[in-house]
Structure formats: C-alpha cells, structure tokens
Short mmCIF file of C-alpha atoms (C1' of nucleotides) in Angstrom, two decimals:
data_model
loop_
_atom_site.label_atom_id
_atom_site.label_comp_id
_atom_site.label_asym_id
_atom_site.label_seq_id
_atom_site.Cartn_x
_atom_site.Cartn_y
_atom_site.Cartn_z
CA MET A 158 29.92 34.66 57.14
CA PRO A 159 30.66 35.73 53.36
CA ILE A 160 30.58 39.32 52.59
CA ASP A 161 27.23 38.96 51.21
CA GLY A 162 25.39 35.69 51.14
CA LEU A 163 23.17 35.13 48.06
CA ALA A 164 24.88 37.27 45.71
CA THR A 165 28.15 35.66 46.30
CA GLN A 166 27.51 33.32 43.68
CA LEU A 167 26.26 35.89 41.24
CA ARG A 168 29.72 37.69 41.15
CA LYS A 169 31.33 34.73 39.82
CA GLY A 170 32.54 35.23 36.38
CA VAL A 171 31.32 38.60 36.04
CA ILE A 172 33.63 40.60 38.38
CA GLU A 173 36.63 40.06 35.94
CA TYR A 174 34.82 41.74 33.18
CA CYS A 175 33.47 44.48 35.34
CA VAL A 176 36.92 45.45 36.35
CA LEU A 177 38.14 45.36 32.47
CA ALA A 178 35.03 47.73 31.62
CA MET A 179 36.11 49.91 34.52
CA LEU A 180 39.62 49.88 33.15
CA LYS A 181 38.26 51.38 29.87
CA GLU A 182 37.99 55.00 31.12
CA ALA A 183 41.34 55.31 33.13
CA PRO A 184 44.21 52.78 34.64
CA LEU A 185 43.29 52.18 38.31
CA TYR A 186 45.23 50.51 40.86
CA GLY A 187 43.83 48.00 43.06
CA GLY A 188 42.45 49.96 46.19
CA GLU A 189 40.56 52.28 43.49
CA VAL A 190 39.09 49.17 41.64
CA ILE A 191 37.49 47.57 45.30
CA GLU A 192 36.43 51.09 45.97
CA ILE A 193 34.59 51.88 42.84
CA LEU A 194 32.87 48.37 43.13
CA ARG A 195 31.53 48.95 46.53
CA SER A 196 30.05 52.18 45.74
CA LYS A 197 28.17 50.14 42.94
CA GLY A 198 26.24 48.63 45.99
CA GLN A 199 26.00 45.32 44.95
CA ILE A 200 29.41 44.04 44.05
CA LEU A 201 31.16 44.09 47.13
CA ILE A 202 34.44 42.25 47.01
CA SER A 203 37.48 41.96 49.26
CA GLU A 204 41.36 42.22 48.96
CA GLY A 205 41.42 38.57 48.69
CA THR A 206 39.21 38.60 45.37
CA ILE A 207 40.65 41.64 43.70
CA TYR A 208 44.77 40.97 43.69
CA PRO A 209 44.25 37.40 42.33
CA LEU A 210 41.70 38.32 39.75
CA LEU A 211 43.97 41.32 38.47
CA SER A 212 47.06 39.03 38.16
CA ARG A 213 45.14 36.60 36.52
CA MET A 214 44.23 39.10 33.96
CA ARG A 215 47.44 40.16 33.64
CA SER A 216 48.87 36.76 32.75
CA GLU A 217 45.79 36.35 30.47
CA GLY A 218 47.09 39.51 28.59
CA PHE A 219 43.92 41.15 29.39
CA VAL A 220 45.80 44.37 31.09
CA GLU A 221 49.22 45.74 31.21
CA THR A 222 50.77 47.13 34.46
CA GLU A 223 52.87 49.87 35.47
CA TRP A 224 54.35 50.93 39.15
CA ARG A 225 53.57 54.91 40.08
CA ASP A 226 55.08 56.35 43.40
CA THR A 227 52.74 58.17 45.52
CA PRO A 228 53.46 61.47 47.37
CA ALA A 229 53.08 59.60 50.48
CA GLY A 230 52.91 55.66 51.40
CA ALA A 231 53.76 52.87 49.17
CA PRO A 232 53.78 52.49 45.75
CA ARG A 233 50.95 51.42 43.77
CA ARG A 234 50.57 49.08 40.68
CA TYR A 235 48.13 50.82 37.95
CA TYR A 236 46.55 48.31 35.90
CA ARG A 237 45.66 49.42 32.15
CA LEU A 238 43.65 47.79 29.42
CA SER A 239 45.56 46.10 26.59
CA ARG A 240 43.99 45.53 22.92
CA SER A 241 43.12 41.95 23.67
CA GLY A 242 41.23 43.11 26.88
CA GLN A 243 39.01 45.51 24.96
CA LYS A 244 38.12 43.08 22.65
CA ALA A 245 37.33 40.64 25.47
CA VAL A 246 35.05 43.06 27.05
CA ALA A 247 33.03 44.00 24.09
CA GLU A 248 32.81 39.88 23.51
CA PHE A 249 31.27 39.64 27.01
CA ARG A 250 29.14 42.61 26.92
CA ASP A 251 27.03 40.88 24.05
CA GLU A 252 26.97 38.06 25.97
CA TRP A 253 25.89 39.77 29.30
CA PHE A 254 22.98 41.22 27.80
CA ARG A 255 21.76 37.97 26.23
CA PHE A 256 22.09 35.97 29.57
CA ARG A 257 20.53 38.79 31.98
CA ASN A 258 17.11 38.87 29.42
CA SER A 259 16.91 35.32 29.45
CA VAL A 260 16.88 35.35 33.72
CA ASP A 261 15.03 38.64 33.40
CA GLU A 262 12.21 36.37 31.67
CA ILE A 263 12.34 33.50 33.78
CA PHE A 264 11.80 35.75 36.65
CA ARG A 265 9.08 37.66 34.94
CA ASP A 266 6.87 34.77 33.92
CA GLY A 267 8.65 31.78 35.22
CA GLY A 268 10.02 31.02 32.17
CA GLY A 269 7.13 30.78 29.68
CA GLN A 270 6.77 27.08 30.43
CA ARG A 271 6.82 24.96 27.21
CA MET B 1142 35.16 22.51 25.38
CA PRO B 1143 32.77 23.57 27.96
CA ILE B 1144 29.09 23.59 27.02
CA ASP B 1145 29.51 27.35 26.28
CA GLY B 1146 32.67 29.29 27.12
CA LEU B 1147 32.16 32.91 28.71
CA ALA B 1148 28.61 32.42 29.96
CA THR B 1149 29.62 29.18 32.14
CA GLN B 1150 30.73 31.33 34.72
CA LEU B 1151 27.71 33.53 34.61
CA ARG B 1152 25.50 30.93 35.43
CA LYS B 1153 26.93 30.07 38.78
CA GLY B 1154 24.32 30.88 41.51
CA VAL B 1155 21.91 31.87 39.04
CA ILE B 1156 20.61 28.40 37.84
CA GLU B 1157 19.55 27.11 41.07
CA TYR B 1158 16.79 29.82 41.36
CA CYS B 1159 16.13 30.02 37.75
CA VAL B 1160 14.83 26.60 38.13
CA LEU B 1161 13.01 27.28 41.37
CA ALA B 1162 11.29 30.30 39.46
CA MET B 1163 10.42 27.53 36.89
CA LEU B 1164 8.56 25.23 39.37
CA LYS B 1165 6.34 28.09 40.41
CA GLU B 1166 4.06 27.39 37.14
CA ALA B 1167 3.75 23.66 37.88
CA PRO B 1168 5.95 20.57 38.81
CA LEU B 1169 8.52 19.74 36.38
CA TYR B 1170 10.96 16.57 36.10
CA GLY B 1171 14.69 16.60 35.34
CA GLY B 1172 14.66 16.47 31.48
CA GLU B 1173 11.74 18.98 31.33
CA VAL B 1174 13.77 21.70 33.37
CA ILE B 1175 16.98 21.28 31.03
CA GLU B 1176 14.76 21.40 27.61
CA ILE B 1177 13.12 24.58 29.10
CA LEU B 1178 16.10 26.13 29.74
CA ARG B 1179 17.76 25.19 26.36
CA SER B 1180 14.90 26.82 25.08
CA LYS B 1181 15.58 30.36 26.60
CA GLY B 1182 19.36 30.19 24.69
CA GLN B 1183 21.70 31.55 27.04
CA ILE B 1184 21.00 28.96 29.83
CA LEU B 1185 22.43 25.80 28.48
CA ILE B 1186 22.94 23.26 31.14
CA SER B 1187 23.79 19.33 31.18
CA GLU B 1188 22.34 16.49 33.03
CA GLY B 1189 25.86 16.76 35.13
CA THR B 1190 24.67 20.11 36.18
CA ILE B 1191 20.82 19.56 36.99
CA TYR B 1192 20.44 16.53 38.82
CA PRO B 1193 22.70 17.42 41.61
CA LEU B 1194 21.39 20.84 41.84
CA LEU B 1195 17.99 19.25 42.19
CA SER B 1196 19.32 16.71 44.85
CA ARG B 1197 20.85 19.89 46.85
CA MET B 1198 17.72 21.98 46.57
CA ARG B 1199 15.71 18.67 47.86
CA SER B 1200 18.10 18.67 50.91
CA GLU B 1201 17.73 22.14 51.35
CA GLY B 1202 14.03 21.98 51.57
CA PHE B 1203 13.36 24.10 48.64
CA VAL B 1204 11.38 21.47 46.54
CA GLU B 1205 9.18 18.19 47.06
CA THR B 1206 9.54 15.52 45.09
CA GLU B 1207 7.17 12.75 43.62
CA TRP B 1208 7.46 9.56 41.49
CA ARG B 1209 5.36 9.26 38.65
CA ASP B 1210 4.86 6.60 36.31
CA THR B 1211 4.89 7.26 32.59
CA PRO B 1212 2.83 5.76 29.92
CA ALA B 1213 6.20 3.95 28.40
CA GLY B 1214 9.60 4.22 29.67
CA ALA B 1215 11.08 4.83 33.25
CA PRO B 1216 9.27 6.76 35.93
CA ARG B 1217 9.97 10.39 36.39
CA ARG B 1218 10.69 12.16 39.68
CA TYR B 1219 8.81 15.33 39.62
CA TYR B 1220 9.96 18.53 41.59
CA ARG B 1221 7.60 20.57 43.16
CA LEU B 1222 8.07 24.07 44.87
CA SER B 1223 7.97 24.02 48.96
CA ARG B 1224 7.02 26.82 51.00
CA SER B 1225 10.64 28.05 51.98
CA GLY B 1226 11.34 27.43 48.10
CA GLN B 1227 8.77 30.23 47.23
CA LYS B 1228 10.43 32.58 50.16
CA ALA B 1229 14.08 31.69 48.31
CA VAL B 1230 12.95 32.69 44.92
CA ALA B 1231 11.41 35.87 46.26
CA GLU B 1232 14.58 36.99 47.98
CA PHE B 1233 16.72 35.88 45.45
CA ARG B 1234 14.62 37.75 42.81
CA ASP B 1235 15.08 41.07 44.53
CA GLU B 1236 18.67 40.27 44.91
CA TRP B 1237 18.87 39.84 40.99
CA PHE B 1238 17.44 43.06 40.31
CA ARG B 1239 19.91 44.91 42.10
CA PHE B 1240 22.80 43.01 41.10
CA ARG B 1241 22.07 43.11 37.37
CA ASN B 1242 21.42 46.96 37.69
CA SER B 1243 24.80 47.43 39.06
CA VAL B 1244 26.34 45.46 36.31
CA ASP B 1245 24.33 47.23 33.51
CA GLU B 1246 25.53 50.29 34.87
CA ILE B 1247 29.02 49.52 34.77
CA PHE B 1248 28.85 48.17 31.10
CA ARG B 1249 26.82 51.27 30.11
CA ASP B 1250 29.75 53.92 31.22
CA GLY B 1251 32.27 52.35 32.77
CA GLY B 1252 30.89 52.30 36.44
CA GLY B 1253 30.81 56.23 36.20
CA GLN B 1254 34.19 56.37 38.05
CA ARG B 1255 34.81 58.57 41.35
"C1'" DC C 466 16.04 -12.65 25.75
"C1'" DA C 467 19.06 -9.01 23.28
"C1'" DA C 468 18.78 -4.32 22.30
"C1'" DG C 469 17.62 0.43 22.74
"C1'" DG C 470 16.31 4.27 24.75
"C1'" DA C 471 14.86 7.22 28.35
"C1'" DA C 472 15.33 9.15 33.01
"C1'" DC C 473 18.13 9.48 37.11
"C1'" DC C 474 22.40 9.70 39.43
"C1'" DT C 475 27.63 9.57 40.64
"C1'" DT C 476 32.47 10.87 40.24
"C1'" DG C 477 36.32 13.41 39.61
"C1'" DC C 478 37.78 18.00 37.94
"C1'" DA C 479 38.19 22.91 37.04
"C1'" DT C 480 36.96 27.69 38.13
"C1'" DT C 481 36.84 31.51 41.06
"C1'" DG C 482 35.28 34.33 44.99
"C1'" DC C 483 36.66 34.57 50.01
"C1'" DA C 484 38.73 34.82 54.91
"C1'" DA C 485 42.74 35.18 57.09
"C1'" DG C 486 46.99 36.25 57.17
"C1'" DG C 487 51.78 38.14 55.87
"C1'" DC C 488 55.14 41.65 53.59
"C1'" DT C 489 57.24 46.03 52.65
"C1'" DA C 490 57.59 50.93 52.75
"C1'" DA C 491 56.76 55.48 54.25
"C1'" DT C 492 54.50 58.30 58.03
"C1'" DC C 493 53.59 59.55 62.40
"C1'" DC C 494 54.41 60.32 67.79
"C1'" DG C 495 56.77 59.94 71.94
"C1'" DC D 404 65.82 57.51 66.89
"C1'" DG D 405 62.43 53.52 67.66
"C1'" DG D 406 58.13 51.45 67.74
"C1'" DA D 407 53.08 51.78 66.17
"C1'" DT D 408 50.15 52.97 62.31
"C1'" DT D 409 48.83 52.81 57.79
"C1'" DA D 410 48.13 51.60 53.04
"C1'" DG D 411 49.00 48.89 49.16
"C1'" DC D 412 50.07 44.43 47.51
"C1'" DC D 413 50.14 39.60 47.61
"C1'" DT D 414 49.63 34.40 49.37
"C1'" DT D 415 47.36 30.02 50.97
"C1'" DG D 416 43.79 27.11 51.94
"C1'" DC D 417 38.92 26.41 51.47
"C1'" DA D 418 34.35 26.15 49.95
"C1'" DA D 419 30.77 26.12 46.02
"C1'" DT D 420 29.22 24.90 41.90
"C1'" DG D 421 29.09 23.94 36.75
"C1'" DC D 422 30.66 20.23 33.83
"C1'" DA D 423 32.05 15.82 31.15
"C1'" DA D 424 32.16 11.23 31.25
"C1'" DG D 425 30.12 7.53 32.60
"C1'" DG D 426 27.17 4.26 34.92
"C1'" DT D 427 22.50 2.33 36.61
"C1'" DT D 428 17.34 1.06 36.23
"C1'" DC D 429 13.26 0.13 34.15
"C1'" DC D 430 10.46 0.09 30.27
"C1'" DT D 431 9.52 -1.45 25.14
"C1'" DT D 432 10.23 -3.46 21.33
"C1'" DG D 433 11.84 -7.04 18.01
#
DNA sequence: CAAGGAACCTTGCATTGCAAGGCTAATCCG
DNA sequence: CGGATTAGCCTTGCAATGCAAGGTTCCTTG
C-alpha cells in the first residue's frame, strides 16, 4: 500500500518546489525536510523520495550543499537555495496559483461547461 | 518541447478527477473534454493523454459509455459518470482541498518551519 | 473514386514518487 | 572491548501517468 493512496499522484512535480520554497528560510538537511513536510499533513514523503529528489536538484543547480558535523551521530548534508533555485521557485509559484485556481473552478461547478 | 513545461507534472493525477467532475454536469465525448479543459487555461492536454485516460476510467468502472451518431462525420463515444465515479470524485475533492491548502501554506511562508 | 476531416486509439518514452534494502559513523550497553 | 542500536544518506527496481507521433475508421464533398 502506498504511503497515501489518492494523494500520491498529486505530489508529482510539486514536492520539488515545496522543498525549494522551504529552503528559502534556512538550509536544511534531508531528515529535517521530511519532518517538516510530514507536519503539514498532506505531504507525506519517504526517504526513497527525498534523497533522489535532493540529488536531482543539486545536479540541476537549484541547491548547493555543505557537510556539517553533529554533536552526536553521523554528519549531515545541508542544502541551501542557489540563485537559480530562487528564480525557479518564483516561477513555479505563479504557475501553481494559476493551476490550482483552474482546478478549484472545476471542482466548484464542474468546469462551467461550454 | 512538452505541451507546457512546468505544469506537466502538476497535471499528474489531477486530470482524471477533473474530467470526472466535468462529467457530473452532462455526458461528454473526448474532443469536448479537451476543448473545455483548454478553455480553463492551465490544464492543456492532448489526445494522447485523454484517450488512454478515458479508457482507464472505463475499465475502472468510473464512467459508462455510449456511441452516438453525428449529423456529419464519425460517431462519438460519450462518457457518463457512474455511481462509483461520483463517489470517487467526492473523495478526491476533499483530498484536493486539503492538499492544496498545504501547498499554499508552504508557498506563503516557506512552510512555517519547525 | 479520391481527398479531407473529425473522432478515436495505440505505441514508446520520460518523469518521478515509492518500497525495500544497504552503507557508514557514532553511541550505548553488557 | 565488541555486538546492537541509531541516525543519516543513498541506490535499485518498479509503477503510474502525461505526452508526441502516428495510425485507423467513418463520413462527406467534389
């Protein structure tokens, strides 16, 4: 059984930009990203999702990384938003609001046919 | 180049339920579905998307179909919402609003870290 | 009959979320 | 000391689904 049935497909293509938006506030490491998203309720993700995603964003140049030691336990790789990442979030943000308004409209009245 | 870059991934898993919601008003055929979605601006789809999708919904029992002749040209297959389709839309609708609120929140203030 | 158009469908591909499992380093406990 | 535990990171293989491109069928028009 998937992590959450219906919403799985909803997450596609949104998580990446959610993570970038979260990095606007402060650098985060993988476990922290998962934790914050879980606390949002509808965006549950697993490690198998987040680490490949973070790697992808790094190779696309949207984030820069840095290892930091911890007082106890394994070191953490922190992700920080790059300039091109900031630009990507801004563009996606506009796209998101347009898109979600269209969908809202359809669920409100069936699309106002014709 | 895809039909619309950034939004392509957003569409995943949403289009199916948008179409079901549209069928609540009246039965539609494939070309009509595409036309209505295009008129919404942010939900551009192509035939290669809609026909496999309609077939899938039929085999899942969410829609029932019926051929109708046209005054001129090829006959059209009309899709009508089934009872289980109605139920599916209602469930997804709730899921959608929860999900979009979470995403909105993240883009509003970066996720209200911590 | 040939040409054209509308509607439908299929094939192959790319993206991306996920489950499962593995690796490493530090700590805890006997 | 040495095994078990924990936290953090990553990889592999799979499944869902949107898309482009191309093909088929049926009807009309010239």
